[in-house]
PDB file of C-alpha atoms in Angstrom:
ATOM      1  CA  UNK A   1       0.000   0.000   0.000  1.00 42.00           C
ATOM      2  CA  UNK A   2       1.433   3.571  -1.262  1.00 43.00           C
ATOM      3  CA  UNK A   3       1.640   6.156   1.299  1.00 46.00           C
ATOM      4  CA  UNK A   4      -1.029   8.136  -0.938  1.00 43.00           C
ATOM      5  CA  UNK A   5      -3.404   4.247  -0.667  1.00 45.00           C
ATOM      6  CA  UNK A   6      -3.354   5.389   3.581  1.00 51.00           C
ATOM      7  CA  UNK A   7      -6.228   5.090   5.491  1.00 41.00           C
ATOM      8  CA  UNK A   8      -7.137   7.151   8.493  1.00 38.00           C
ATOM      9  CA  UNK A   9     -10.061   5.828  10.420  1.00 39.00           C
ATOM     10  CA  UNK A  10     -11.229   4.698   6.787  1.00 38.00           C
ATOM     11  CA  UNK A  11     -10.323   7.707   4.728  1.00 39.00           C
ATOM     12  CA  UNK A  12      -7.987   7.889   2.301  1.00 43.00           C
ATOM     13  CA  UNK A  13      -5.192   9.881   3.362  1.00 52.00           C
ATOM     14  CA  UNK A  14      -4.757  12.291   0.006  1.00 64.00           C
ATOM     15  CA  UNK A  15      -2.879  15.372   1.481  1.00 88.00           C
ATOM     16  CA  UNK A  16      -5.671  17.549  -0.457  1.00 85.00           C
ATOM     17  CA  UNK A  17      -4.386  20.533   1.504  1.00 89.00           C
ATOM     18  CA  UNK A  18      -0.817  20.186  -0.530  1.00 93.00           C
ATOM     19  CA  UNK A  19      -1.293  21.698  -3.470  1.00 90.00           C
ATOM     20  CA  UNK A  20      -0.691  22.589  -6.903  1.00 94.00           C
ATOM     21  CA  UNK A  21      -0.228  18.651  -7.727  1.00 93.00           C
ATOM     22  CA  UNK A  22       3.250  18.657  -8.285  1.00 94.00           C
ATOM     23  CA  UNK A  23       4.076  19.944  -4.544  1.00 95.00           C
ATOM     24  CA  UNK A  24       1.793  17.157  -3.126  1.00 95.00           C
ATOM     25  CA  UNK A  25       3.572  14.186  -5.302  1.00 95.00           C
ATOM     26  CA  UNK A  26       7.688  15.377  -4.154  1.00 96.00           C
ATOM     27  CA  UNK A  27       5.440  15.505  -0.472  1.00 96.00           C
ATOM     28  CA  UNK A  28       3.940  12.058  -0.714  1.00 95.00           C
ATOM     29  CA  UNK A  29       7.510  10.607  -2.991  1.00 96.00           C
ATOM     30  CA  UNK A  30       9.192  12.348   0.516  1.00 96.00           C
ATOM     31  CA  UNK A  31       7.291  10.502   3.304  1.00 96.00           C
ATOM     32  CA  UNK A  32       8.202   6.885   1.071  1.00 94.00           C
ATOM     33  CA  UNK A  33      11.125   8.026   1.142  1.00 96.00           C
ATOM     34  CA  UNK A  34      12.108   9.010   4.699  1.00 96.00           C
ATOM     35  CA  UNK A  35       9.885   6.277   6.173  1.00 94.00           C
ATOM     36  CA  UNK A  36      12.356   3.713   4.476  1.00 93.00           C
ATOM     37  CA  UNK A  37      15.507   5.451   4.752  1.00 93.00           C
ATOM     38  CA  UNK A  38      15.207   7.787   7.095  1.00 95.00           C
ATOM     39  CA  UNK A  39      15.621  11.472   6.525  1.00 96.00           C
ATOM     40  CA  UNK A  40      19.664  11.665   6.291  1.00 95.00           C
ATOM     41  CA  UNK A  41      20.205   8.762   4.224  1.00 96.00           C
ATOM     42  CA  UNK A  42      17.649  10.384   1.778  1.00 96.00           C
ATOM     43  CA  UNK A  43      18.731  12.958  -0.746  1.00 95.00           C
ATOM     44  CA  UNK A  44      16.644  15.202  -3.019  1.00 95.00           C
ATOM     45  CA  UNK A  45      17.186  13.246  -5.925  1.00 95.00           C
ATOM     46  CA  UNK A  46      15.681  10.160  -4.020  1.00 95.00           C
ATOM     47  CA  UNK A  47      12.599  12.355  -4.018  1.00 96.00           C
ATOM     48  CA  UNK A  48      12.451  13.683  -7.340  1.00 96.00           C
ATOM     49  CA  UNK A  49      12.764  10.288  -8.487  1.00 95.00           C
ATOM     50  CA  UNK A  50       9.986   8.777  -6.417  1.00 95.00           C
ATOM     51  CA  UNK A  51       7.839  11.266  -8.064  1.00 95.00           C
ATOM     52  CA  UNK A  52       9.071  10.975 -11.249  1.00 95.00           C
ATOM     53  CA  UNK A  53      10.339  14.581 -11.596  1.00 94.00           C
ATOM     54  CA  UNK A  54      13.729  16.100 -12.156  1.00 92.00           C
ATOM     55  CA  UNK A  55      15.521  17.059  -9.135  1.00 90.00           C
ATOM     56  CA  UNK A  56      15.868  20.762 -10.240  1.00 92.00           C
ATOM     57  CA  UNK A  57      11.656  20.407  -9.900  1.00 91.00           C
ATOM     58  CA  UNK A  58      11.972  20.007  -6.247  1.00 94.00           C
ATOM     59  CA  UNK A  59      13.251  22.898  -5.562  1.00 93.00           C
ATOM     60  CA  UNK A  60      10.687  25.057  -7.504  1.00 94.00           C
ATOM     61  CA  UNK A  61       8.023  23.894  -4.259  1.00 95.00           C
ATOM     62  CA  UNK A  62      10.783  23.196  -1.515  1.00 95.00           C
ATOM     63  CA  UNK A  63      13.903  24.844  -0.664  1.00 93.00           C
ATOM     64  CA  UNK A  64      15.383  22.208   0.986  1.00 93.00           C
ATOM     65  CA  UNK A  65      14.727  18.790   2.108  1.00 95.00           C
ATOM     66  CA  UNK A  66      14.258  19.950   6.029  1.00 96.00           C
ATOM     67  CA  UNK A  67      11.323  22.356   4.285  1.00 96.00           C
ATOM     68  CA  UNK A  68       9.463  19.067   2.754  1.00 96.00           C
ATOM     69  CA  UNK A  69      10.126  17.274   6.400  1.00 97.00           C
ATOM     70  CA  UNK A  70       8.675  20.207   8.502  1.00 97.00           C
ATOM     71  CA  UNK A  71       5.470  20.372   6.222  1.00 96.00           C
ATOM     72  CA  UNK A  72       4.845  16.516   6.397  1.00 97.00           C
ATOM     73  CA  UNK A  73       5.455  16.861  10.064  1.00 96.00           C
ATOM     74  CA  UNK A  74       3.116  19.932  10.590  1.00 96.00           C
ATOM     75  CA  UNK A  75       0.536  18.431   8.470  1.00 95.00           C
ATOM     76  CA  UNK A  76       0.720  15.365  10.421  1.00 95.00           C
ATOM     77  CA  UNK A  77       0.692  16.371  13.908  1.00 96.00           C
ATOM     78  CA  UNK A  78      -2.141  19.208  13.050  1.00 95.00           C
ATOM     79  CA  UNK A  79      -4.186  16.283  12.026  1.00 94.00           C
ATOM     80  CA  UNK A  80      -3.489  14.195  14.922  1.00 94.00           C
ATOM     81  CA  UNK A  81      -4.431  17.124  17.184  1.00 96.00           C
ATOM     82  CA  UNK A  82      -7.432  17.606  15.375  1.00 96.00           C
ATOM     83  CA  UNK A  83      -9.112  13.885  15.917  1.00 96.00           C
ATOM     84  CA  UNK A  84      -7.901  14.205  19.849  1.00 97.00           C
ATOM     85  CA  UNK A  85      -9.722  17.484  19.480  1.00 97.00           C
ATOM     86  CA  UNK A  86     -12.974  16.351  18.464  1.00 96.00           C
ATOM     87  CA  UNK A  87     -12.853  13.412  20.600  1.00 96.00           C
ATOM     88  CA  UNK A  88     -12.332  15.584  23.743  1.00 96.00           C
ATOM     89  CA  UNK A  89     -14.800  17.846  22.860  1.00 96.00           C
ATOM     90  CA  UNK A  90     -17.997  15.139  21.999  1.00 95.00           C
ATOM     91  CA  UNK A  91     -20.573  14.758  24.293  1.00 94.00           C
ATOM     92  CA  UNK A  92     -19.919  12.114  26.771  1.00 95.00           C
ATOM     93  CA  UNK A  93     -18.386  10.708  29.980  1.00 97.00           C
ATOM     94  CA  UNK A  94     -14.269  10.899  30.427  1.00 97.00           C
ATOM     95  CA  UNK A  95     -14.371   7.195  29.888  1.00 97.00           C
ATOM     96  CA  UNK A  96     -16.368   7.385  26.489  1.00 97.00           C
ATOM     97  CA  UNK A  97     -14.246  10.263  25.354  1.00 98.00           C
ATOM     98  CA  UNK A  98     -10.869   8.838  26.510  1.00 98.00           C
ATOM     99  CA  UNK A  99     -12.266   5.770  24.404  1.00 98.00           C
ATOM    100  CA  UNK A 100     -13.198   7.629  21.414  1.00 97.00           C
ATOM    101  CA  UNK A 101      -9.695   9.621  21.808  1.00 98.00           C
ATOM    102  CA  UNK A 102      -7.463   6.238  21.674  1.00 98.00           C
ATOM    103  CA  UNK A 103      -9.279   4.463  19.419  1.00 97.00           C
ATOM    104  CA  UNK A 104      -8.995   7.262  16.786  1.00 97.00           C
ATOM    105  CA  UNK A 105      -5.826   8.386  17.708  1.00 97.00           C
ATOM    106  CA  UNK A 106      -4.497   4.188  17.179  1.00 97.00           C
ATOM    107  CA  UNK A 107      -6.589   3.917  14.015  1.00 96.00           C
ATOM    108  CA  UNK A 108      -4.721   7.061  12.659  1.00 95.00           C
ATOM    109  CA  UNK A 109      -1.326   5.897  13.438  1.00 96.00           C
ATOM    110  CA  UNK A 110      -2.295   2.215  12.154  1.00 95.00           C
ATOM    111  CA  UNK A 111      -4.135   3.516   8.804  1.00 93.00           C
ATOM    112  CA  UNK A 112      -1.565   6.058   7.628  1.00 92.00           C
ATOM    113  CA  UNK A 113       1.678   4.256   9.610  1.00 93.00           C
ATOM    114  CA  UNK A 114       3.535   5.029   6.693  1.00 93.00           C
ATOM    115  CA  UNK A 115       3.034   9.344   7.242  1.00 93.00           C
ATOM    116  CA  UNK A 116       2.736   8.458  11.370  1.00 95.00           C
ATOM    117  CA  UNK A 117       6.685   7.000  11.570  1.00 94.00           C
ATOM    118  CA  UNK A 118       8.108   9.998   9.798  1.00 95.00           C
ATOM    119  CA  UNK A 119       5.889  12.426  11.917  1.00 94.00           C
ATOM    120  CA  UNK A 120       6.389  11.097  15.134  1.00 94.00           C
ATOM    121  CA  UNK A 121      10.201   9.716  14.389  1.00 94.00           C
ATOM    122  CA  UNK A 122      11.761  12.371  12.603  1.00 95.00           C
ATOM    123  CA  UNK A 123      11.764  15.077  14.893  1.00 94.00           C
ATOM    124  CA  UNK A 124      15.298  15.606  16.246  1.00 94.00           C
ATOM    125  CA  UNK A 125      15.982  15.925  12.268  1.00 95.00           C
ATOM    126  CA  UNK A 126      14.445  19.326  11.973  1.00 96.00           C
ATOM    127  CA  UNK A 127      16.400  22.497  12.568  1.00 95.00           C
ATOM    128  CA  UNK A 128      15.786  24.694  16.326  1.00 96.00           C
ATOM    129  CA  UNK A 129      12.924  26.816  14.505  1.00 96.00           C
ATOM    130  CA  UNK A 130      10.698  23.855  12.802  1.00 96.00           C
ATOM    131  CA  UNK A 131      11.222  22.122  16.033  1.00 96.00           C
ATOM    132  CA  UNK A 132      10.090  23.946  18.246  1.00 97.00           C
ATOM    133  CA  UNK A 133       6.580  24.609  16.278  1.00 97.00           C
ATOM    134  CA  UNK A 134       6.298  20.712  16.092  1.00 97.00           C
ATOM    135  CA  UNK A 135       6.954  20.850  19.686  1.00 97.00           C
ATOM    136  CA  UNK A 136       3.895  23.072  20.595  1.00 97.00           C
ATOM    137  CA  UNK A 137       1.719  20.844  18.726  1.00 97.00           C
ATOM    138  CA  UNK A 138       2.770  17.843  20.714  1.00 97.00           C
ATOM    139  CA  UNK A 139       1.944  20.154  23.618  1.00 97.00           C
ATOM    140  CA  UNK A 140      -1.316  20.973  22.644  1.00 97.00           C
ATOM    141  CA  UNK A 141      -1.952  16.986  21.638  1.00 97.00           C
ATOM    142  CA  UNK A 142      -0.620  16.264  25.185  1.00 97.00           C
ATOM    143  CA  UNK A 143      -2.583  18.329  26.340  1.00 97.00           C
ATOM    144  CA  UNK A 144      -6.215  17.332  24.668  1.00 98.00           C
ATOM    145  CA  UNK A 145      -5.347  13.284  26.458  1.00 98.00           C
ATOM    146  CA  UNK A 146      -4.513  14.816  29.628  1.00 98.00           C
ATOM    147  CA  UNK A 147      -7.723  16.896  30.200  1.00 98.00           C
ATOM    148  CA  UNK A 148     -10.093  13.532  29.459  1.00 98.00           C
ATOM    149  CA  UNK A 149      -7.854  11.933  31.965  1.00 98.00           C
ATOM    150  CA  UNK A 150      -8.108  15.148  34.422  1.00 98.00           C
ATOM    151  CA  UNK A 151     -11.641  15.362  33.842  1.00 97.00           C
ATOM    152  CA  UNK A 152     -12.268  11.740  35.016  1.00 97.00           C
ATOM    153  CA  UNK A 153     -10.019  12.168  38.048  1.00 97.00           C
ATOM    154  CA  UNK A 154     -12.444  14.881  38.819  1.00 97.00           C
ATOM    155  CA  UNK A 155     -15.829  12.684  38.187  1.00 96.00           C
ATOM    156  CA  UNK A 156     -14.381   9.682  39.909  1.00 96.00           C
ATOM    157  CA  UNK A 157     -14.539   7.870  36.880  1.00 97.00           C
ATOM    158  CA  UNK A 158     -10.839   7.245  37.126  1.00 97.00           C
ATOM    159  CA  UNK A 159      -7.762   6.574  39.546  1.00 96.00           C
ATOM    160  CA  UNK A 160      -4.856   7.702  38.565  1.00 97.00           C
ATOM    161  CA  UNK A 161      -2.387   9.146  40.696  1.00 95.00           C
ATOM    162  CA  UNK A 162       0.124  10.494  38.408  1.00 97.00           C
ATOM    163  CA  UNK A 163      -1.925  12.159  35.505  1.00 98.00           C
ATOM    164  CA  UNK A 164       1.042  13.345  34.208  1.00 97.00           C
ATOM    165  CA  UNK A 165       3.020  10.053  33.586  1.00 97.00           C
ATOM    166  CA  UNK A 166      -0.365   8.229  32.618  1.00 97.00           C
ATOM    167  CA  UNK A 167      -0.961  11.112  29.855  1.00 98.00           C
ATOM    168  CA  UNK A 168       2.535  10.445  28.258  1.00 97.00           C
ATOM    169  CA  UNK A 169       2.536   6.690  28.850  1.00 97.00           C
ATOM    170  CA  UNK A 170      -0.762   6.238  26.802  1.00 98.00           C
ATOM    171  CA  UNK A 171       0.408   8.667  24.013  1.00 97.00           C
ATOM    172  CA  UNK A 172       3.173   6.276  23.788  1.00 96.00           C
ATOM    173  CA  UNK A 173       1.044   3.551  23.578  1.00 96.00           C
ATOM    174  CA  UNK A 174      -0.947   4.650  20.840  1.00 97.00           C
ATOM    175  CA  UNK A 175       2.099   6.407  19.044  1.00 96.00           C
ATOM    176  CA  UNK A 176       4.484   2.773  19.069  1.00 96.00           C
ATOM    177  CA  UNK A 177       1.480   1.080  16.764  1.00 96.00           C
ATOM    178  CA  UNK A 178       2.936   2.846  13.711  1.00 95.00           C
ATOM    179  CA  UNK A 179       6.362   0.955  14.534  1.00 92.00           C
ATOM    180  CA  UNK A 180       4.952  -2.117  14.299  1.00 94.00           C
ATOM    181  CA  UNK A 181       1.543  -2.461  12.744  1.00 95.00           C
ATOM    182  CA  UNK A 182       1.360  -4.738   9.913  1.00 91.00           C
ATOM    183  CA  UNK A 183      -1.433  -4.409   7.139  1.00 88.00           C
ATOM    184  CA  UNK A 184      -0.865  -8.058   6.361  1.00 89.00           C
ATOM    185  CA  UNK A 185      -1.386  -9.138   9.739  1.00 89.00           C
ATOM    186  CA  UNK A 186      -3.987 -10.505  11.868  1.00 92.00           C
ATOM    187  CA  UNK A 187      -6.120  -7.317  12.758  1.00 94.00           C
ATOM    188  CA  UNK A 188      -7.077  -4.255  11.065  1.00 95.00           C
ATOM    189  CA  UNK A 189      -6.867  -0.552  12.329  1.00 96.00           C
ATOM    190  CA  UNK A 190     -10.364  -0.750  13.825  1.00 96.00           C
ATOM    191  CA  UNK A 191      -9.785  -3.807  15.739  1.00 97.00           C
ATOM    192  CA  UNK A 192      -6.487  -2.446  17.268  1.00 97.00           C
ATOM    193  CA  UNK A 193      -8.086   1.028  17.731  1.00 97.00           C
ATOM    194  CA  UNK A 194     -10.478  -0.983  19.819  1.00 97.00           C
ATOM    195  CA  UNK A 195      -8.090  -2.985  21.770  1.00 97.00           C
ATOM    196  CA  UNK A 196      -5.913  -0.318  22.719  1.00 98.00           C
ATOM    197  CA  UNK A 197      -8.909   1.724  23.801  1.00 98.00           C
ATOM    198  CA  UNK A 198      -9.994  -1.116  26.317  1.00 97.00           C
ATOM    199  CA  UNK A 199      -6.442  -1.434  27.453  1.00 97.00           C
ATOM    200  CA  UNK A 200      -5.933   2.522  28.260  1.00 98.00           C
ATOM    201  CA  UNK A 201      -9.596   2.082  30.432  1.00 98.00           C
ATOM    202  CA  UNK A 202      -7.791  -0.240  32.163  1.00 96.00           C
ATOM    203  CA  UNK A 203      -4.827   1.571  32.832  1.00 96.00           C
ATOM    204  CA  UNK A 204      -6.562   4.625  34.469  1.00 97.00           C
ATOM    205  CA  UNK A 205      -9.254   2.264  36.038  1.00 96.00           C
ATOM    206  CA  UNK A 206     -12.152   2.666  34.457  1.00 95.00           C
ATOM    207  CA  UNK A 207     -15.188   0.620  35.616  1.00 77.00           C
ATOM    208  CA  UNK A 208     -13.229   0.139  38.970  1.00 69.00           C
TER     209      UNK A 208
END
């Protein structure tokens, strides 16, 4: 499956906010690429060839290669902060919303784990500036998990003595699926989305 073939939650993942179309292919040839090389062993030519375009081409939508990683990042992380978002903000208990958030959040990083290992990866390879924007996101997606969890401290619905530890060890939870999940393997992005949503309840002791 092509990293343009992605799913997220069931939706293709087509980068529609890249644009004209030549930007969007040297993006999508650029995630291939850095996903199986990594970002320094990739070179701007590896790019331009991926998308079948000269490597001068590049360089007439991206200055350098850092430029092409910090939009793929940006992109990536805006749209992971926008499904914890919506999940956080949905009517609902903290234990139906923490659900809703992990399930979505796993089925995003499962789906598109192509586009998830080079956002969530790759950071140390952007420059000071790029990385510190990248690092407000994650703030602000850290953020979203650790009010549900907050919130259910606060109902009862949960017990969880260190919110801030619990916040970063279920982010980590749901990030690690993009290491290893498998689209040829036994379950699908829904049924993982579901099993690490039941495991998470468990974790802050839901139900208890």
């Amino acid at each position: 499956m092509s990293t343009a073939e992605e799913t997220t939650g069931g939706e293709p993942q087509a980068w529609d906010e890249v644009t004209p179309d030549a930007a969007r292919r040297l993006l999508v040839a650029a995630v291939e690429a850095f996903a199986e090389r990594g970002y320094h062993a990739t070179t701007t030519r590896d790019i331009a060839g991926r998308a079948g375009m000269s490597p001068a081409a590049l360089y007439i939508h991206y200055k350098t290669k850092e430029e092409l990683l910090h939009r793929i990042s940006r992109i990536g992380h805006q749209k992971a902060l926008d499904i914890l978002r919506t999940a956080a903000a949905r009517e609902g208990t903290a234990t139906e919303r923490l659900a809703d958030a992990v399930s979505s959040f796993v089925r995003w990083h499962a789906g598109g784990r192509t586009t998830a290992r080079v956002v969530q990866y790759e950071l140390d390879s952007l420059g000071p500036d790029a990385r510190a924007e990248i690092l407000a996101l994650r703030r602000q997606v850290d953020g979203e998990v650790r009010g549900i969890i907050e919130d259910g401290v606060a109902s009862g619905e949960f017990d969880v003595p260190d919110v801030h530890g619990t916040t970063l060890a279920v982010l980590s939870l749901c990030i690690d699926v993009a290491r290893w999940f498998n689209v040829e393997g036994p379950r699908t992005p829904d049924e993982v989305g579901t099993l690490y949503a039941d495991l998470v309840l468990r974790m802050v002791g839901a139900g208890r």
